[in-house]
Amino acid sequence: MKQNFGVNARVLVLMTITAILFSLFFISLYLLERSSYNIVLKSAQEQLDKEADALISVSARSLDQITWDYTYWDEFVSAIKKGEAPWYDENITTIITSFHMDYVCVYDENFNIVHEASSENTKVRNIIPRSLLFQIKDSPQNKFYLNTSDGIFMFSEASVHSTSDPTHKTTPAGGYLFVAKTLDSAFIDDLSSLSGTNIKLLSPSDSLLSQNENNVSTVVALNGLTGTPVGRMLFNREQEGLKLYKRSSFIMLLIIFSSFIITWLVFRFALSKWVLKPLRLVTTIIGSEDIKKINELQKAPWEFNQIGHLFERHVKQKEELLKAKVKAEGSDKLKSSFLSNMSHEIRSPMNSIVGFAGLLKEPDLPVDQKLKFIKIIEDNGARMLNLISDLLIISKIEAGHLEVNISQFNLYELLDYVYAFFKPEVERKGMQLIMEKKLGDNYFNVRSDREKVYTIVSNLLKNASKYSKTGSVKFGFEVIANDLKFFVHDTGIGISKENLALIFDRFIQTDASLSRKYEGAGLGLSIAKAYVEALSGRIWVESEPDAGSSFYFTIPCEFVSFIDNSSI
Ligand code: ADP
């Protein structure tokens, strides 16, 4: 369960929270950008609304100016009364050319046309419906739009008064002047270039064109005399700045977003490679102490590599501690088995000595009995002496006071002596002792530690004889390069595989029970090993249970003289 909330999970949660926070930040940034965009769009819209209204009213105002200026004029009043056609041609028709108008029309006070003129392109005549004419009667000036077969016209109208009435209010109207400008393509183009907008004329029923998001547009209604629109003017302005603003905002958001994603991925990758993977290894190692994983961790960067080394040290120390523990337990067992063994080894000869010495006190003891008892006392004394000298040697070895005394001696002489010493004992058991002399019966002088070589060979022969019941014991040596290689073969009880590695340790006996068949303190082989090693040699054993054992040891040796007289 804990595993689920390990560093990996916590980091993931942290990164997810960061991602959520960043998304919120990103969304706010987006909304902020949207709202500033809308503000800019709104102000552009308002600007266009104002501009469109202003443009239309400026155009209409110039028309109003004309009709107003012409219509407080005595000459005009009398021309209407008298029907002076030439006067109109000179003074009214010229409005078309002078002010780039398309249509002029004069009505008398009863709304009968008294004069009508138009530009070249305007063909329509008598275009104002009579029903409309009566609506203008009460106001001195009107402006309105009219839809005709020649297109939409922008009209301005004023009632005609005498010069003394510039307000058009104090005298009755002598007639009416209508001046019109057609909203043709030239007019629209002029307006377009003046306003920097795209302008379209629409009929009231035309639907508005679909608008691009980066455009602002506005519609100005062109109202007729009754107030209902006869057409509409659509102003449309492309907002290049807005387009750019939107694009750069989008690119900016994209850059921020992608850099976050890239940073997130890089961070996740680095974290996984440098922290999470080694941490997983650490967790596995804590559970298993797998040395392969430790080696893998040692390849990880920085601190984890040191942790890997720390683990390695820890595992090694643990192994060593375990070994030391096993050894300490072993030595504990060894100590108690040694003590009981020693007391056994001391008590049995001492019992014999004390027992038989007491028997010797018998005054009537026959001589042969006496001699037999004395022999037993001597043998047990010798056994005690051997044990004590073995213990002294071992304590010297333990204290590191082993000395090597090199001298020159005849190796054959030494082996002959050992042979003579062990022969009776071996033969008494019904076995045969064989000394192999490969180099013939001669003398072989070497320089080494005579005492130690003697002790090693004696200890091996003693064991060979002790642990065999039938067959033979064979010993000898051969020369291999600068080494002497000794051997002792027996046909005895042999040694099991698991004991082979132990028997050279001190106090080790394969059968350490008090009821064991063979006497001994378990020191012979460890003394032999310590001596061989002091002479820079090596000792080993090959054995099969119930088939016999072969002990070997080598010692580097200086050969002084060697005469082979076997052929003599
Ligand atoms: P010990 O005094 O018991 O003989 P050693 O150190 O000489 O002590 O021998 C250690 C043990 O090795 C012996 O107790 C015995 O079990 C085994 N051993 C030594 N030599 C032989 C051998 N030739 N054949 C079988 N076992 C042997």
Coordinates of C-alpha atoms in Angstrom, one line a residue, residues 16-553:
T16 CA -0.5 16.9 -12.4
I17 CA -1.3 19.7 -10.0
T18 CA 1.3 21.9 -11.8
A19 CA -0.3 20.9 -15.1
I20 CA -3.8 21.9 -13.7
L21 CA -2.5 25.2 -12.4
F22 CA -0.8 25.8 -15.6
S23 CA -4.0 25.0 -17.5
L24 CA -5.9 27.5 -15.3
F25 CA -3.2 30.1 -16.0
F26 CA -3.4 29.3 -19.6
I27 CA -7.2 29.6 -19.7
S28 CA -7.0 32.9 -17.8
L29 CA -4.4 34.1 -20.3
Y30 CA -6.7 33.0 -23.1
L31 CA -9.8 34.7 -21.6
L32 CA -7.7 37.9 -21.0
E33 CA -6.6 37.9 -24.5
R34 CA -10.2 37.3 -25.7
S35 CA -11.5 40.1 -23.6
S36 CA -8.9 42.6 -24.8
Y37 CA -9.6 41.5 -28.3
N38 CA -13.4 42.1 -27.8
I39 CA -12.6 45.6 -26.3
V40 CA -10.6 46.5 -29.3
L41 CA -13.3 45.1 -31.6
K42 CA -16.0 47.0 -29.7
S43 CA -14.1 50.3 -29.9
A44 CA -13.5 49.7 -33.6
Q45 CA -17.2 49.0 -34.0
E46 CA -18.2 52.2 -32.2
Q47 CA -15.7 54.1 -34.3
L48 CA -17.2 52.8 -37.5
D49 CA -20.8 53.5 -36.3
K50 CA -19.9 57.1 -35.7
E51 CA -18.0 57.4 -38.9
A52 CA -20.8 56.0 -41.1
D53 CA -23.4 58.3 -39.5
A54 CA -21.1 61.2 -39.9
L55 CA -20.4 60.4 -43.6
I56 CA -24.0 60.1 -44.5
S57 CA -25.0 63.2 -42.6
V58 CA -22.1 65.2 -44.1
S59 CA -23.3 64.2 -47.6
A60 CA -26.9 65.0 -46.8
R61 CA -25.9 68.3 -45.2
S62 CA -24.3 69.6 -48.4
L63 CA -27.5 68.8 -50.2
D64 CA -29.5 70.6 -47.5
Q65 CA -27.2 73.6 -47.8
I66 CA -28.0 73.9 -51.5
T67 CA -31.8 73.7 -51.2
W68 CA -31.8 76.1 -48.2
D69 CA -29.6 78.7 -49.9
Y70 CA -31.7 78.7 -53.1
T71 CA -35.1 79.0 -51.4
Y72 CA -35.2 82.4 -49.8
W73 CA -35.1 84.4 -53.0
D74 CA -37.7 86.8 -54.4
E75 CA -36.7 86.0 -58.0
F76 CA -37.4 82.4 -57.4
V77 CA -40.8 83.1 -55.9
S78 CA -41.8 85.3 -58.9
A79 CA -40.4 82.8 -61.4
I80 CA -42.7 80.1 -60.0
K81 CA -45.6 82.5 -60.1
K82 CA -44.9 83.6 -63.7
G83 CA -43.7 80.2 -65.0
E84 CA -40.4 81.7 -66.4
A85 CA -38.8 78.7 -68.0
P86 CA -35.6 80.5 -69.1
W87 CA -35.0 81.7 -65.5
Y88 CA -35.1 78.1 -64.3
D89 CA -32.7 77.0 -67.0
E90 CA -30.3 79.7 -65.9
N91 CA -30.6 79.5 -62.2
I92 CA -32.0 76.1 -61.2
T93 CA -30.9 73.6 -63.8
T94 CA -27.3 74.8 -63.3
I95 CA -27.4 73.3 -59.8
I96 CA -26.9 69.9 -61.4
T97 CA -23.6 70.9 -63.0
S98 CA -22.5 73.3 -60.3
F99 CA -22.9 70.9 -57.4
H100 CA -22.7 67.5 -59.2
M101 CA -26.3 66.7 -58.6
D102 CA -28.5 64.3 -60.6
Y103 CA -32.0 65.7 -60.3
V104 CA -33.7 69.0 -59.6
C105 CA -37.4 69.7 -59.6
V106 CA -39.6 72.7 -58.7
Y107 CA -43.2 72.5 -57.7
D108 CA -45.6 75.4 -57.3
E109 CA -47.6 76.0 -54.2
N110 CA -50.2 73.4 -55.3
F111 CA -47.5 70.7 -56.0
N112 CA -47.7 71.0 -59.8
I113 CA -44.3 70.5 -61.4
V114 CA -43.1 73.8 -62.9
H115 CA -39.5 72.7 -63.7
E116 CA -37.6 69.5 -63.8
A117 CA -34.1 68.7 -64.9
S118 CA -31.6 65.9 -64.4
S119 CA -28.0 64.8 -65.2
E120 CA -27.2 62.7 -68.3
N121 CA -27.5 59.4 -66.6
T122 CA -30.8 60.1 -64.9
K123 CA -33.8 59.3 -67.0
V124 CA -36.6 59.2 -64.6
R125 CA -39.1 62.0 -64.4
N126 CA -41.8 63.1 -62.0
I127 CA -40.4 60.6 -59.5
I128 CA -41.9 61.8 -56.3
P129 CA -45.3 60.2 -55.7
R130 CA -48.0 62.8 -55.2
S131 CA -49.1 61.2 -52.0
L132 CA -45.7 62.0 -50.5
L133 CA -45.7 65.6 -51.7
F134 CA -48.4 66.6 -49.3
Q135 CA -46.4 65.3 -46.3
I136 CA -43.7 67.9 -46.8
K137 CA -46.1 70.8 -46.8
D138 CA -45.7 71.8 -43.1
S139 CA -42.0 71.8 -42.6
P140 CA -39.6 74.2 -44.3
Q141 CA -37.0 71.6 -45.2
N142 CA -37.0 67.8 -45.6
K143 CA -34.4 65.2 -46.5
F144 CA -35.3 61.7 -47.5
Y145 CA -34.3 58.8 -49.7
L146 CA -36.3 57.5 -52.6
N147 CA -36.1 54.3 -54.5
T148 CA -36.6 54.7 -58.2
S149 CA -35.9 52.7 -61.4
D150 CA -32.6 54.6 -61.6
G151 CA -31.6 53.6 -58.2
I152 CA -31.8 55.2 -54.7
F153 CA -31.8 59.0 -54.6
M154 CA -30.8 61.1 -51.7
F155 CA -33.3 64.0 -51.7
S156 CA -33.3 67.4 -50.0
E157 CA -36.3 69.6 -50.2
A158 CA -37.1 73.2 -49.1
S159 CA -40.1 75.5 -49.5
V160 CA -39.5 78.6 -51.5
H161 CA -39.9 82.0 -49.8
S162 CA -39.1 85.7 -50.4
T163 CA -35.6 87.0 -49.6
S164 CA -36.9 88.6 -46.5
D165 CA -37.7 85.2 -44.9
P166 CA -34.4 83.3 -44.5
T167 CA -36.0 81.2 -41.8
H168 CA -38.7 79.9 -44.3
K169 CA -41.3 80.5 -41.6
T170 CA -42.6 84.0 -41.7
T171 CA -44.0 84.0 -45.3
P172 CA -46.1 81.4 -47.0
A173 CA -44.3 78.9 -49.4
G174 CA -44.4 80.1 -53.0
G175 CA -43.3 76.7 -54.2
Y176 CA -40.9 73.8 -53.4
L177 CA -37.4 72.9 -54.6
F178 CA -36.2 69.3 -54.7
V179 CA -32.6 68.5 -55.3
A180 CA -31.4 64.9 -55.5
K181 CA -28.2 63.0 -55.7
T182 CA -28.3 59.4 -56.9
L183 CA -26.4 56.9 -54.8
D184 CA -24.6 55.5 -57.8
S185 CA -21.3 53.5 -57.8
A186 CA -19.2 56.7 -58.2
F187 CA -20.9 58.1 -55.1
I188 CA -20.4 54.8 -53.2
D189 CA -16.7 54.6 -54.3
D190 CA -16.1 58.2 -53.1
L191 CA -17.6 57.3 -49.7
S192 CA -15.6 54.1 -49.6
S193 CA -12.2 55.7 -50.2
L194 CA -13.1 58.6 -47.9
S195 CA -14.0 56.3 -45.0
G196 CA -11.6 53.4 -45.8
T197 CA -14.5 51.0 -45.7
N198 CA -16.2 48.7 -48.1
I199 CA -19.7 50.0 -48.8
K200 CA -22.6 48.2 -50.3
L201 CA -26.1 49.3 -51.0
L202 CA -28.8 46.9 -49.9
S203 CA -32.5 46.9 -50.3
P204 CA -34.5 46.6 -47.1
S205 CA -35.2 43.0 -47.7
D206 CA -31.6 42.0 -48.5
S207 CA -30.0 39.9 -45.8
L208 CA -26.8 41.1 -44.3
L209 CA -23.7 39.5 -45.7
S210 CA -22.0 37.0 -43.5
Q211 CA -19.2 38.7 -41.6
N212 CA -15.7 37.8 -41.0
E213 CA -14.6 37.7 -37.4
N214 CA -11.9 40.3 -38.0
N215 CA -14.3 42.8 -39.7
V216 CA -16.4 45.4 -38.2
S217 CA -19.5 46.5 -40.0
T218 CA -22.5 48.8 -39.5
V219 CA -25.7 49.5 -41.4
V220 CA -27.2 52.9 -41.9
A221 CA -30.9 52.9 -42.8
L222 CA -31.9 55.2 -45.8
N223 CA -35.3 56.4 -44.7
G224 CA -38.0 57.5 -47.0
L225 CA -40.3 60.5 -46.3
T226 CA -42.7 58.3 -44.3
G227 CA -39.8 57.1 -42.1
T228 CA -39.7 53.6 -43.5
P229 CA -36.3 52.6 -45.0
V230 CA -36.1 52.4 -48.8
G231 CA -32.7 51.0 -48.6
R232 CA -29.7 50.4 -46.4
M233 CA -26.0 51.2 -46.6
L234 CA -23.6 48.6 -45.3
F235 CA -20.2 49.8 -44.2
N236 CA -17.7 47.0 -43.7
R237 CA -14.1 47.5 -42.5
E238 CA -11.4 44.9 -42.4
Q239 CA -9.4 45.1 -39.2
E240 CA -5.9 44.1 -40.2
G241 CA -4.5 45.1 -36.8
L242 CA -7.0 42.9 -35.1
K243 CA -6.1 40.0 -37.4
L244 CA -2.4 40.5 -36.5
Y245 CA -3.2 40.9 -32.8
K246 CA -5.2 37.7 -32.9
R247 CA -2.5 35.7 -34.8
S248 CA 0.3 36.9 -32.5
S249 CA -1.7 36.1 -29.4
F250 CA -2.4 32.7 -30.7
I251 CA 1.3 32.1 -31.5
M252 CA 2.2 33.4 -28.1
L253 CA -0.2 31.0 -26.4
L254 CA 1.0 28.2 -28.6
I255 CA 4.6 28.9 -27.6
I256 CA 3.8 29.0 -23.9
F257 CA 1.7 25.9 -24.1
S258 CA 4.3 23.9 -26.1
S259 CA 7.1 25.0 -23.9
F260 CA 5.2 23.8 -20.9
I261 CA 4.5 20.5 -22.6
I262 CA 8.2 20.1 -23.6
T263 CA 9.4 21.2 -20.1
W264 CA 7.0 18.7 -18.6
L265 CA 8.2 15.9 -20.8
V266 CA 11.9 16.7 -20.3
F267 CA 11.3 17.0 -16.5
R268 CA 9.4 13.7 -16.4
F269 CA 12.1 11.9 -18.5
A270 CA 15.0 13.3 -16.4
L271 CA 13.2 12.6 -13.2
S272 CA 12.4 9.0 -14.3
K273 CA 16.0 8.4 -15.4
W274 CA 17.9 10.1 -12.7
V275 CA 15.6 9.7 -9.7
L276 CA 12.7 7.3 -10.1
K277 CA 14.5 4.4 -11.7
P278 CA 17.4 4.4 -9.2
L279 CA 14.8 4.8 -6.4
R280 CA 13.0 1.7 -7.6
L281 CA 16.3 -0.1 -7.6
V282 CA 17.0 1.1 -4.0
T283 CA 13.5 -0.2 -3.0
T284 CA 14.2 -3.6 -4.7
I285 CA 17.7 -3.8 -3.2
I286 CA 16.3 -3.0 0.3
G287 CA 13.9 -6.0 -0.2
S288 CA 16.2 -8.4 -1.9
E289 CA 19.9 -7.3 -1.5
D290 CA 20.3 -8.5 -5.1
I291 CA 23.9 -7.9 -6.0
K292 CA 23.0 -7.5 -9.7
K293 CA 20.6 -4.7 -8.9
I294 CA 23.4 -3.2 -6.7
N295 CA 25.8 -3.2 -9.6
E296 CA 23.1 -1.6 -11.7
L297 CA 22.6 1.1 -9.1
Q298 CA 26.3 1.8 -9.0
K299 CA 26.0 2.9 -12.7
A300 CA 23.3 5.4 -11.8
P301 CA 24.4 9.1 -11.6
W302 CA 25.6 11.1 -8.6
E303 CA 24.3 10.2 -5.1
F304 CA 22.7 6.9 -6.2
N305 CA 26.0 5.6 -7.3
Q306 CA 27.3 6.3 -3.8
I307 CA 24.2 4.6 -2.3
G308 CA 25.0 1.6 -4.6
H309 CA 28.5 1.5 -3.1
L310 CA 27.1 1.8 0.4
F311 CA 24.7 -1.1 -0.3
E312 CA 27.6 -3.2 -1.6
R313 CA 29.6 -2.4 1.6
H314 CA 26.6 -3.2 3.7
V315 CA 26.0 -6.6 2.0
K316 CA 29.7 -7.5 2.3
Q317 CA 29.8 -6.5 5.9
K318 CA 26.6 -8.5 6.5
E319 CA 28.2 -11.5 4.9
E320 CA 31.3 -11.1 6.9
L321 CA 29.4 -10.7 10.1
L322 CA 27.4 -13.8 9.3
K323 CA 30.6 -15.7 8.6
A324 CA 32.1 -14.3 11.9
K325 CA 29.0 -15.3 13.7
V326 CA 29.1 -18.8 12.3
K327 CA 32.8 -18.9 13.1
A328 CA 32.2 -17.7 16.6
E329 CA 29.5 -20.2 17.1
G330 CA 31.7 -22.8 15.6
S331 CA 34.6 -21.8 17.9
D332 CA 32.3 -21.9 20.9
K333 CA 31.3 -25.5 20.0
L334 CA 34.9 -26.2 19.2
K335 CA 36.0 -24.8 22.6
S336 CA 33.7 -27.0 24.5
S337 CA 34.4 -30.0 22.4
F338 CA 38.1 -29.3 22.8
L339 CA 37.8 -29.0 26.6
S340 CA 35.9 -32.3 26.9
N341 CA 38.3 -33.9 24.5
M342 CA 41.3 -32.6 26.3
S343 CA 40.0 -33.8 29.7
H344 CA 39.3 -37.2 28.1
E345 CA 42.8 -37.2 26.5
I346 CA 44.5 -36.3 29.8
R347 CA 42.3 -38.4 32.1
S348 CA 42.6 -41.7 30.3
P349 CA 46.4 -41.9 30.4
M350 CA 46.5 -40.4 33.9
N351 CA 44.0 -43.1 35.1
S352 CA 46.2 -45.8 33.6
I353 CA 49.4 -44.3 35.2
V354 CA 47.8 -43.8 38.6
G355 CA 46.0 -47.2 38.5
F356 CA 49.0 -49.3 37.4
A357 CA 51.4 -47.4 39.7
G358 CA 49.1 -48.4 42.6
L359 CA 49.2 -52.1 41.4
L360 CA 53.0 -52.0 41.4
K361 CA 52.9 -51.5 45.2
E362 CA 51.8 -55.2 45.6
P363 CA 54.8 -56.9 47.2
D364 CA 53.9 -60.3 45.7
L365 CA 53.5 -59.2 42.1
P366 CA 55.2 -61.6 39.7
V367 CA 58.1 -60.0 37.7
D368 CA 56.5 -60.4 34.3
Q369 CA 53.3 -58.7 35.6
K370 CA 55.4 -55.9 37.0
L371 CA 57.2 -55.4 33.7
K372 CA 53.9 -55.3 31.8
F373 CA 52.5 -52.7 34.2
I374 CA 55.6 -50.6 33.9
K375 CA 55.3 -50.8 30.1
I376 CA 51.7 -49.5 30.3
I377 CA 52.7 -46.6 32.6
E378 CA 55.6 -45.8 30.1
D379 CA 53.2 -45.8 27.1
N380 CA 50.6 -43.6 28.8
G381 CA 53.3 -41.3 30.0
A382 CA 54.6 -41.0 26.4
R383 CA 51.0 -40.4 25.2
M384 CA 50.7 -37.6 27.8
L385 CA 54.1 -36.2 26.8
N386 CA 53.0 -36.2 23.1
L387 CA 49.8 -34.4 23.9
I388 CA 51.6 -31.7 26.0
S389 CA 54.2 -31.2 23.3
D390 CA 51.4 -30.9 20.7
L391 CA 49.7 -28.3 22.9
L392 CA 52.9 -26.4 23.3
I393 CA 53.4 -26.3 19.5
I394 CA 49.9 -25.2 18.9
S395 CA 50.2 -22.4 21.5
K396 CA 53.4 -21.3 19.8
I397 CA 51.7 -21.3 16.4
E398 CA 48.7 -19.3 17.9
A399 CA 51.1 -16.8 19.4
G400 CA 52.9 -16.5 16.0
H401 CA 56.2 -17.6 17.6
L402 CA 56.9 -20.4 15.1
E403 CA 60.6 -20.4 14.2
V404 CA 62.1 -22.1 11.2
N405 CA 65.5 -23.6 11.7
I406 CA 67.2 -24.5 8.4
S407 CA 69.9 -27.0 8.6
Q408 CA 71.4 -29.6 6.2
F409 CA 70.4 -33.2 6.7
N410 CA 70.0 -36.5 4.9
L411 CA 66.4 -36.9 4.0
Y412 CA 66.7 -40.7 3.6
E413 CA 68.1 -41.0 7.0
L414 CA 65.2 -39.1 8.4
L415 CA 62.6 -41.2 6.5
D416 CA 64.5 -44.5 7.6
Y417 CA 64.1 -43.4 11.1
V418 CA 60.4 -42.6 10.8
Y419 CA 60.0 -46.0 9.0
A420 CA 61.7 -47.8 11.8
F421 CA 59.7 -46.0 14.4
F422 CA 56.2 -46.7 12.9
K423 CA 56.9 -50.2 11.4
P424 CA 56.3 -52.2 14.7
E425 CA 53.1 -50.2 15.4
V426 CA 51.7 -50.8 11.9
E427 CA 52.7 -54.4 11.7
R428 CA 51.2 -55.0 15.2
K429 CA 47.8 -54.1 13.5
G430 CA 48.5 -56.7 10.8
M431 CA 49.2 -54.1 8.2
Q432 CA 52.2 -53.3 6.0
L433 CA 54.3 -50.2 6.1
I434 CA 56.0 -49.4 2.8
M435 CA 58.6 -46.7 2.2
E436 CA 58.9 -45.9 -1.5
K437 CA 62.4 -44.9 -2.4
K438 CA 62.2 -43.8 -6.0
L439 CA 65.8 -42.4 -6.0
G440 CA 67.3 -45.6 -4.7
D441 CA 68.9 -46.5 -1.3
N442 CA 71.4 -43.7 -0.9
Y443 CA 71.8 -40.4 0.8
F444 CA 70.0 -37.3 -0.2
N445 CA 71.2 -34.1 1.5
V446 CA 68.8 -31.2 1.6
R447 CA 68.6 -27.9 3.5
S448 CA 65.3 -27.5 5.3
D449 CA 63.9 -27.6 8.9
R450 CA 64.6 -31.2 9.8
E451 CA 62.4 -31.1 13.0
K452 CA 59.4 -29.8 11.1
V453 CA 59.7 -32.2 8.2
Y454 CA 60.0 -35.0 10.7
T455 CA 56.9 -33.9 12.7
I456 CA 54.8 -33.5 9.5
V457 CA 55.6 -36.9 8.1
S458 CA 55.2 -38.5 11.6
N459 CA 51.8 -36.9 12.1
L460 CA 50.6 -38.1 8.7
L461 CA 51.9 -41.6 9.3
K462 CA 50.4 -41.7 12.8
N463 CA 47.0 -40.9 11.4
A464 CA 47.4 -43.3 8.5
S465 CA 48.1 -46.1 11.0
K466 CA 45.5 -44.9 13.4
Y467 CA 42.6 -44.6 10.9
S468 CA 43.3 -47.9 9.1
K469 CA 42.7 -51.5 10.1
T470 CA 43.8 -53.5 7.2
G471 CA 45.9 -53.1 4.1
S472 CA 49.0 -51.0 4.0
V473 CA 50.4 -47.6 4.6
K474 CA 52.7 -46.3 1.9
F475 CA 54.9 -43.2 2.1
G476 CA 57.7 -41.5 0.2
F477 CA 58.5 -38.4 -1.8
E478 CA 59.4 -37.2 -5.3
V479 CA 61.3 -34.2 -6.6
I480 CA 59.3 -31.9 -8.8
A481 CA 61.3 -28.9 -10.0
N482 CA 62.6 -27.2 -6.9
D483 CA 60.0 -28.8 -4.6
L484 CA 59.9 -32.0 -2.6
K485 CA 56.5 -33.6 -2.9
F486 CA 55.7 -36.0 -0.1
F487 CA 52.9 -38.5 0.0
V488 CA 51.2 -40.8 2.6
H489 CA 48.7 -43.3 1.3
D490 CA 46.6 -45.5 3.4
T491 CA 43.8 -48.0 2.9
G492 CA 41.8 -46.8 6.0
I493 CA 38.4 -45.4 6.8
G494 CA 38.7 -42.4 4.5
I495 CA 37.2 -39.0 4.9
S496 CA 33.8 -37.8 3.7
K497 CA 33.6 -34.9 1.2
E498 CA 32.2 -32.4 3.7
N499 CA 35.0 -33.1 6.2
L500 CA 37.8 -32.7 3.7
A501 CA 37.8 -29.0 4.0
L502 CA 37.8 -29.0 7.8
I503 CA 40.3 -31.5 9.0
F504 CA 43.3 -29.1 8.7
D505 CA 41.6 -26.7 11.2
R506 CA 42.8 -27.1 14.8
F507 CA 40.9 -29.2 17.2
I508 CA 38.8 -30.6 14.4
Q509 CA 37.9 -34.3 14.6
T510 CA 35.4 -35.9 12.2
D511 CA 34.1 -37.8 15.2
A512 CA 34.3 -35.5 18.2
S513 CA 32.0 -37.6 20.5
L514 CA 33.4 -38.9 23.8
S515 CA 32.4 -42.4 22.7
R516 CA 34.6 -42.1 19.6
K517 CA 36.7 -45.0 18.5
Y518 CA 40.0 -43.1 17.9
E519 CA 42.0 -41.3 20.5
G520 CA 43.6 -37.9 19.7
A521 CA 43.2 -34.2 20.4
G522 CA 42.6 -33.1 16.8
L523 CA 45.9 -31.2 16.6
G524 CA 48.1 -33.4 14.4
L525 CA 46.9 -32.1 11.0
S526 CA 46.7 -28.4 12.0
I527 CA 50.3 -28.6 13.3
A528 CA 51.3 -30.3 10.0
K529 CA 49.6 -27.6 8.0
A530 CA 51.2 -24.7 10.1
Y531 CA 54.6 -26.3 9.6
V532 CA 54.1 -26.8 5.8
E533 CA 53.1 -23.2 5.5
A534 CA 56.0 -22.0 7.6
L535 CA 58.2 -23.7 5.1
S536 CA 56.3 -22.0 2.2
G537 CA 54.7 -25.2 1.1
R538 CA 51.2 -26.6 0.5
I539 CA 49.3 -29.5 2.1
W540 CA 46.2 -31.3 0.8
V541 CA 44.3 -34.5 0.9
E542 CA 42.4 -36.8 -1.5
S543 CA 40.1 -39.3 0.1
E544 CA 37.2 -41.7 -0.4
P545 CA 35.2 -42.9 2.6
D546 CA 36.1 -46.6 3.2
A547 CA 38.7 -46.7 0.5
G548 CA 41.5 -44.8 2.1
S549 CA 43.2 -41.4 2.1
S550 CA 46.2 -39.8 0.3
F551 CA 47.9 -36.9 2.0
Y552 CA 50.3 -34.8 0.1
F553 CA 52.5 -31.9 0.9

